[in-house]
Tab-separated table of C-alpha atoms and ligand atoms in Angstrom:
chain	number	residue	atom	x	y	z
A	1	MET	CA	132.555	167.395	143.586
A	2	ARG	CA	135.807	167.888	145.400
A	3	THR	CA	137.156	168.983	148.703
A	4	GLU	CA	140.714	167.847	149.127
A	5	SER	CA	140.068	164.529	147.457
A	6	VAL	CA	137.969	163.865	144.412
A	7	LEU	CA	134.868	161.806	145.045
A	8	ILE	CA	132.834	160.021	142.451
A	9	TYR	CA	129.328	160.994	141.447
A	10	LYS	CA	127.338	160.751	138.255
A	11	ALA	CA	125.507	163.607	136.651
A	12	ILE	CA	122.138	162.853	135.090
A	13	PRO	CA	122.315	163.554	131.345
A	14	GLY	CA	120.387	166.619	130.212
A	15	HIS	CA	121.533	169.651	132.124
A	16	ASP	CA	118.293	171.563	132.219
A	17	GLN	CA	115.829	168.799	133.051
A	18	VAL	CA	115.475	166.216	135.766
A	19	ALA	CA	112.902	163.445	135.435
A	20	GLY	CA	111.222	165.520	132.710
A	21	HIS	CA	109.067	167.544	135.087
A	22	ILE	CA	111.806	169.425	136.944
A	23	ARG	CA	113.231	172.099	134.722
A	24	ARG	CA	115.825	174.831	135.194
A	25	MET	CA	114.498	178.420	134.944
A	26	THR	CA	117.611	180.281	136.132
A	27	ALA	CA	118.270	183.521	134.230
A	28	GLY	CA	121.470	184.939	135.744
A	29	HIS	CA	123.946	184.873	138.596
A	30	GLY	CA	122.862	183.910	142.110
A	31	GLY	CA	120.657	181.105	143.323
A	32	GLU	CA	119.306	178.553	140.887
A	33	VAL	CA	115.582	178.383	140.058
A	34	TRP	CA	113.981	174.984	139.373
A	35	LEU	CA	110.422	174.538	138.136
A	36	ILE	CA	108.552	171.598	139.689
A	37	ASP	CA	105.748	170.763	137.270
A	38	GLY	CA	103.071	168.653	138.975
A	39	ARG	CA	100.804	168.919	135.893
A	40	THR	CA	97.741	170.421	137.614
A	41	ARG	CA	99.869	172.622	139.862
A	42	THR	CA	103.302	174.183	139.553
A	43	ALA	CA	105.996	175.416	141.939
A	44	ILE	CA	109.521	176.748	141.804
A	45	TYR	CA	112.384	176.091	144.182
A	46	ASP	CA	113.981	179.467	145.033
A	47	THR	CA	113.765	182.662	142.996
A	48	GLY	CA	117.313	183.862	142.239
A	49	MET	CA	118.501	187.467	142.375
A	50	SER	CA	116.256	190.506	141.788
A	51	TYR	CA	118.149	191.944	138.814
A	52	CYS	CA	117.400	188.920	136.597
A	53	ALA	CA	113.859	188.255	137.864
A	54	PRO	CA	112.137	189.614	134.707
A	55	ALA	CA	114.170	187.216	132.512
A	56	MET	CA	113.503	184.332	134.929
A	57	ILE	CA	109.743	185.072	134.742
A	58	GLU	CA	109.984	185.065	130.932
A	59	ASN	CA	111.561	181.612	131.131
A	60	LEU	CA	108.660	180.476	133.302
A	61	GLN	CA	105.983	181.989	131.053
A	62	ARG	CA	107.529	180.404	127.975
A	63	ASP	CA	107.492	177.017	129.688
A	64	LEU	CA	104.066	177.252	131.343
A	65	ARG	CA	102.231	178.508	128.205
A	66	GLY	CA	99.432	180.267	130.022
A	67	ARG	CA	99.291	178.022	133.080
A	68	PRO	CA	99.872	179.933	136.328
A	69	LEU	CA	102.758	179.463	138.700
A	70	ASP	CA	101.082	178.357	141.942
A	71	ALA	CA	103.828	178.185	144.549
A	72	VAL	CA	107.370	179.084	145.559
A	73	LEU	CA	109.440	176.897	147.893
A	74	LEU	CA	112.152	178.982	149.555
A	75	SER	CA	115.375	177.362	150.765
A	76	HIS	CA	116.294	180.385	152.925
A	77	THR	CA	116.013	184.163	153.012
A	78	HIS	CA	119.353	185.317	151.593
A	79	TYR	CA	119.079	187.940	148.847
A	80	ASP	CA	120.338	185.671	146.065
A	81	HIS	CA	117.514	183.182	146.770
A	82	VAL	CA	114.523	185.470	147.524
A	83	GLY	CA	115.335	188.332	145.119
A	84	GLY	CA	112.744	187.323	142.536
A	85	LEU	CA	109.837	187.089	145.002
A	86	PRO	CA	108.274	190.564	144.600
A	87	TYR	CA	108.453	190.266	140.814
A	88	LEU	CA	106.779	186.846	140.919
A	89	LEU	CA	104.006	188.127	143.210
A	90	LYS	CA	103.400	191.029	140.814
A	91	THR	CA	102.964	188.548	137.968
A	92	TRP	CA	100.992	185.924	139.944
A	93	PRO	CA	99.311	187.680	142.930
A	94	GLU	CA	97.762	184.387	144.142
A	95	LEU	CA	101.187	182.806	144.564
A	96	GLU	CA	101.684	180.657	147.673
A	97	VAL	CA	105.114	181.359	149.139
A	98	TYR	CA	106.426	178.557	151.363
A	99	GLY	CA	109.307	179.075	153.778
A	100	SER	CA	110.106	178.442	157.428
A	101	PHE	CA	108.383	180.304	160.287
A	102	TYR	CA	111.773	181.764	161.160
A	103	GLY	CA	112.208	182.923	157.569
A	104	GLN	CA	108.765	184.526	157.633
A	105	ALA	CA	109.761	186.490	160.739
A	106	ILE	CA	113.041	187.604	159.137
A	107	LEU	CA	111.202	189.008	156.122
A	108	GLU	CA	109.069	191.129	158.469
A	109	LYS	CA	112.151	192.933	159.822
A	110	ALA	CA	112.976	196.328	158.315
A	111	SER	CA	116.720	195.712	158.829
A	112	ALA	CA	116.626	192.413	156.888
A	113	LEU	CA	114.604	193.959	154.059
A	114	ALA	CA	117.061	196.871	153.867
A	115	ALA	CA	120.024	194.460	153.715
A	116	ILE	CA	118.359	192.415	150.960
A	117	ARG	CA	117.682	195.568	148.951
A	118	LYS	CA	121.232	196.853	149.383
A	119	MET	CA	122.822	193.583	148.251
A	120	SER	CA	120.327	193.238	145.408
A	121	ASP	CA	121.154	196.756	144.168
A	122	ASN	CA	124.885	195.984	144.398
A	123	ALA	CA	124.397	192.824	142.364
A	124	ALA	CA	122.365	194.735	139.746
A	125	GLN	CA	125.191	197.253	139.360
A	126	THR	CA	127.791	194.494	139.180
A	127	TYR	CA	126.005	192.469	136.532
A	128	LEU	CA	124.074	195.128	134.566
A	129	GLY	CA	126.547	198.022	134.850
A	130	PRO	CA	127.341	200.840	137.299
A	131	ASP	CA	124.644	203.153	135.893
A	132	THR	CA	121.836	200.727	136.667
A	133	PRO	CA	119.117	202.582	138.642
A	134	PRO	CA	118.006	201.243	142.031
A	135	LEU	CA	115.656	198.279	141.804
A	136	ASN	CA	111.970	199.069	141.897
A	137	TYR	CA	110.029	196.547	143.958
A	138	SER	CA	107.817	196.601	147.010
A	139	ASP	CA	109.155	195.262	150.339
A	140	SER	CA	105.613	194.152	151.188
A	141	GLU	CA	105.955	191.540	148.419
A	142	MET	CA	109.163	190.121	149.902
A	143	THR	CA	107.215	187.764	152.095
A	144	VAL	CA	106.437	184.185	153.151
A	145	ASN	CA	102.649	183.670	153.231
A	146	ARG	CA	102.627	179.878	153.828
A	147	PRO	CA	105.012	179.111	156.697
A	148	VAL	CA	105.875	175.410	157.061
A	149	ARG	CA	107.820	173.217	159.446
A	150	GLU	CA	109.571	169.850	159.671
A	151	GLY	CA	107.496	167.020	158.208
A	152	ASP	CA	104.859	169.177	156.489
A	153	LEU	CA	103.660	167.880	153.126
A	154	ILE	CA	103.074	170.294	150.248
A	155	ALA	CA	100.964	169.054	147.327
A	156	VAL	CA	102.186	170.244	143.930
A	157	GLY	CA	99.618	168.587	141.663
A	158	ASP	CA	100.765	164.988	141.083
A	159	LEU	CA	103.793	165.465	143.303
A	160	ASN	CA	104.150	165.513	147.085
A	161	VAL	CA	106.906	167.550	148.651
A	162	ARG	CA	108.023	166.965	152.229
A	163	VAL	CA	109.676	169.712	154.262
A	164	TYR	CA	112.886	169.196	156.260
A	165	GLU	CA	114.417	171.815	158.524
A	166	THR	CA	118.162	171.916	157.839
A	167	LYS	CA	119.835	174.659	159.895
A	168	GLY	CA	123.509	175.559	159.809
A	169	HIS	CA	123.846	177.991	156.899
A	170	THR	CA	120.967	179.984	158.386
A	171	ASN	CA	118.383	179.226	161.048
A	172	CYS	CA	115.648	179.501	158.412
A	173	SER	CA	117.052	176.881	155.994
A	174	LEU	CA	114.725	174.216	154.546
A	175	SER	CA	115.267	171.242	152.239
A	176	TYR	CA	112.445	169.811	150.121
A	177	TYR	CA	111.997	166.119	149.306
A	178	ILE	CA	109.918	165.175	146.250
A	179	VAL	CA	108.480	161.817	147.281
A	180	GLU	CA	107.603	160.484	143.800
A	181	ASP	CA	111.099	161.220	142.446
A	182	ASP	CA	113.072	160.241	145.570
A	183	LEU	CA	114.753	163.606	145.036
A	184	LEU	CA	116.014	166.077	147.659
A	185	LEU	CA	116.429	169.755	146.859
A	186	THR	CA	119.022	170.531	149.502
A	187	SER	CA	119.675	173.717	151.433
A	188	GLU	CA	123.068	175.375	151.672
A	189	SER	CA	123.489	174.038	155.201
A	190	THR	CA	124.494	170.693	153.719
A	191	GLY	CA	127.089	172.231	151.384
A	192	TYR	CA	126.887	173.627	147.903
A	193	LEU	CA	128.624	173.024	144.603
A	194	THR	CA	130.044	175.767	142.438
A	195	GLY	CA	130.326	175.575	138.651
A	196	ASP	CA	133.369	173.323	138.801
A	197	ASP	CA	131.718	171.022	141.376
A	198	TYR	CA	133.957	172.161	144.199
A	199	MET	CA	132.165	171.496	147.511
A	200	ARG	CA	131.857	174.410	149.893
A	201	ALA	CA	130.821	174.365	153.527
A	202	PRO	CA	128.880	177.591	154.158
A	203	PHE	CA	128.049	177.081	157.846
A	204	LEU	CA	127.199	180.590	159.087
A	205	SER	CA	124.645	180.118	161.876
A	206	GLY	CA	125.906	176.887	163.476
A	207	TYR	CA	128.611	174.308	162.837
A	208	HIS	CA	126.931	171.592	164.913
A	209	ASP	CA	123.627	172.468	163.250
A	210	ALA	CA	125.210	172.039	159.806
A	211	VAL	CA	126.675	168.637	160.708
A	212	ALA	CA	123.299	167.540	162.115
A	213	SER	CA	121.616	168.638	158.875
A	214	ILE	CA	124.118	166.663	156.779
A	215	GLU	CA	123.505	163.549	158.909
A	216	LYS	CA	119.731	164.024	158.767
A	217	SER	CA	119.868	164.253	154.973
A	218	ARG	CA	122.106	161.188	154.787
A	219	ARG	CA	119.562	159.188	156.828
A	220	LEU	CA	116.830	160.244	154.428
A	221	ALA	CA	119.013	158.638	151.711
A	222	PRO	CA	117.508	160.290	148.633
A	223	GLY	CA	118.337	158.640	145.332
A	224	LEU	CA	118.864	162.017	143.686
A	225	ILE	CA	119.850	165.446	144.937
A	226	ILE	CA	119.760	168.901	143.452
A	227	PRO	CA	122.299	170.945	145.420
A	228	PRO	CA	122.160	174.741	145.632
A	229	HIS	CA	124.039	176.843	143.080
A	230	ARG	CA	124.901	173.932	140.806
A	231	ARG	CA	124.022	174.887	137.244
A	232	GLN	CA	123.419	171.352	135.995
A	233	GLY	CA	120.866	168.646	136.768
A	234	ALA	CA	120.551	166.330	139.718
A	235	ILE	CA	123.345	164.126	140.998
A	236	VAL	CA	123.238	160.498	142.041
A	237	GLY	CA	125.633	158.836	144.418
A	238	ALA	CA	124.329	160.791	147.386
A	239	GLU	CA	126.548	158.945	149.889
A	240	ALA	CA	129.580	160.548	148.288
A	241	TYR	CA	127.841	163.903	148.486
A	242	TRP	CA	127.268	163.716	152.246
A	243	ASP	CA	130.831	162.451	152.835
A	244	CYS	CA	132.157	165.332	150.821
A	245	ALA	CA	129.973	167.907	152.621
A	246	LEU	CA	131.112	166.640	156.004
A	247	GLN	CA	134.732	166.583	154.952
A	248	ALA	CA	134.569	170.164	153.654
A	249	ALA	CA	133.004	171.380	156.932
A	250	GLU	CA	135.494	169.518	159.133
A	251	GLU	CA	138.421	170.754	157.118
A	252	GLN	CA	137.491	174.410	157.683
A	253	LYS	CA	136.615	173.857	161.333
A	254	ASP	CA	139.932	172.102	162.052
A	255	PHE	CA	141.895	174.793	160.233
A	256	VAL	CA	140.299	177.622	162.227
A	257	LEU	CA	140.473	175.748	165.526
A	258	ALA	CA	144.184	175.005	165.080
A	259	ALA	CA	144.817	178.700	164.385
A	260	LEU	CA	142.834	179.756	167.489
A	261	ARG	CA	144.834	177.344	169.616
A	262	GLN	CA	148.038	178.878	168.310
A	263	GLY	CA	146.778	182.185	169.715
A	264	LEU	CA	146.412	183.908	166.323
A	265	ASP	CA	144.049	186.889	166.109
A	266	ASP	CA	141.085	187.057	163.733
A	267	GLU	CA	142.903	189.140	161.110
A	268	GLU	CA	145.745	186.642	160.901
A	269	ILE	CA	143.337	183.696	160.740
A	270	LEU	CA	141.400	185.504	158.017
A	271	HIS	CA	144.601	186.072	156.067
A	272	ARG	CA	145.661	182.434	156.340
A	273	SER	CA	142.141	181.254	155.444
A	274	GLU	CA	142.245	183.387	152.323
A	275	LEU	CA	145.521	181.766	151.217
A	276	ARG	CA	144.198	178.323	152.065
A	277	PHE	CA	140.586	178.394	150.896
A	278	TRP	CA	140.096	181.292	148.493
A	279	THR	CA	141.980	179.675	145.659
A	280	GLY	CA	141.665	178.700	142.013
A	281	GLU	CA	138.101	178.325	140.862
A	282	LYS	CA	136.754	179.876	144.041
A	283	GLN	CA	138.225	183.261	143.149
A	284	ALA	CA	136.040	183.383	140.058
A	285	ASP	CA	132.913	182.285	141.921
A	286	GLN	CA	133.015	184.439	145.029
A	287	PRO	CA	134.109	188.062	145.507
A	288	ILE	CA	136.842	188.367	148.140
A	289	GLU	CA	134.636	190.659	150.246
A	290	ALA	CA	131.920	188.005	150.426
A	291	PHE	CA	134.518	185.382	151.297
A	292	LYS	CA	135.822	187.566	154.138
A	293	VAL	CA	132.377	188.328	155.561
A	294	ASN	CA	131.534	184.625	155.624
A	295	MET	CA	134.931	183.611	156.984
A	296	ARG	CA	134.641	186.106	159.855
A	297	ALA	CA	131.285	184.573	160.762
A	298	LYS	CA	132.830	181.095	160.678
A	299	ILE	CA	135.752	182.103	162.910
A	300	GLY	CA	133.266	183.507	165.438
A	301	LEU	CA	131.206	180.325	165.278
A	302	ILE	CA	134.149	177.991	165.773
A	303	ARG	CA	135.320	180.073	168.730
A	304	ARG	CA	131.872	179.890	170.357
A	305	GLU	CA	131.220	176.218	169.638
A	306	PHE	CA	134.679	174.687	170.134
A	307	TYR	CA	137.312	176.946	171.592
A	308	HIS	CA	137.914	177.263	175.308
A	309	LYS	CA	140.750	179.445	176.554
A	310	GLY	CA	143.437	177.260	178.065
A	311	ASP	CA	142.958	174.517	175.493
A	312	ASN	CA	146.198	172.767	174.737
A	313	PHE	CA	147.715	172.719	171.282
A	314	ASP	CA	146.980	169.029	171.058
A	315	GLY	CA	143.506	169.451	172.615
B	1	ZN	ZN1	122.714	181.736	151.609
């Protein structure tokens, strides 16, 4: 993983399996889907985008060989992480869907459901072709039916999963710690890695919240982590991961704050951010429109959390 400097980590061999019982079920672009096989019970971490949900469910059915999927653990309620939910509930109506209380409330809002559908349809047209018809799923199945909070323990057969609230990317973000594996499935609040292992700092709801979540995860000191959006197995060397996440967040915060103190307006800061941060591998991974939407949110956040009119240049 890299921000400005390259830090050392080791990937576990075997891209699609971690510790044998955690297996990758991802079937397309968007959030990753990991099966947590506790032998007598099964769960997945996140559900990916809607357009590839049928293929993701095929991956699950092939792996489970007639066993049911029992639970879903949601990291947060963005469309590329919850898109598969209605399709999963159609296939397994008894499914327990875990997420935060805040996330449950979001998925009860008509405006949030409309936004998820719009972005899911856009993604379907991008990846399946412009003639792809609108997605056909029921909003009533885009839902959290087992809300959880900090410290709750979820039993997945032989495995115990502890819940950690990790705000910063969204207010509904959760990380999940598998006790028996000393493994943390992190939320996007503590950074994410793209295909080339470039660390990003997607703080959208709170910069201080994101830093607090990184420090909380560091204190937990998991031996292994599975970060969001990374297509390969778990990583070890978690200290380097938290350092890198913090560095990536600080770098963007300092850049925006310096520009605000120079008196630049949002459009100019956005332009300079694009030249500075939307480079190389990132261009392939993130559409410029998505980059701009997120960057605008970050500029607003930094202004609210750090900038006071009258600050000196050296402040
Ligand atoms: Zn997200």
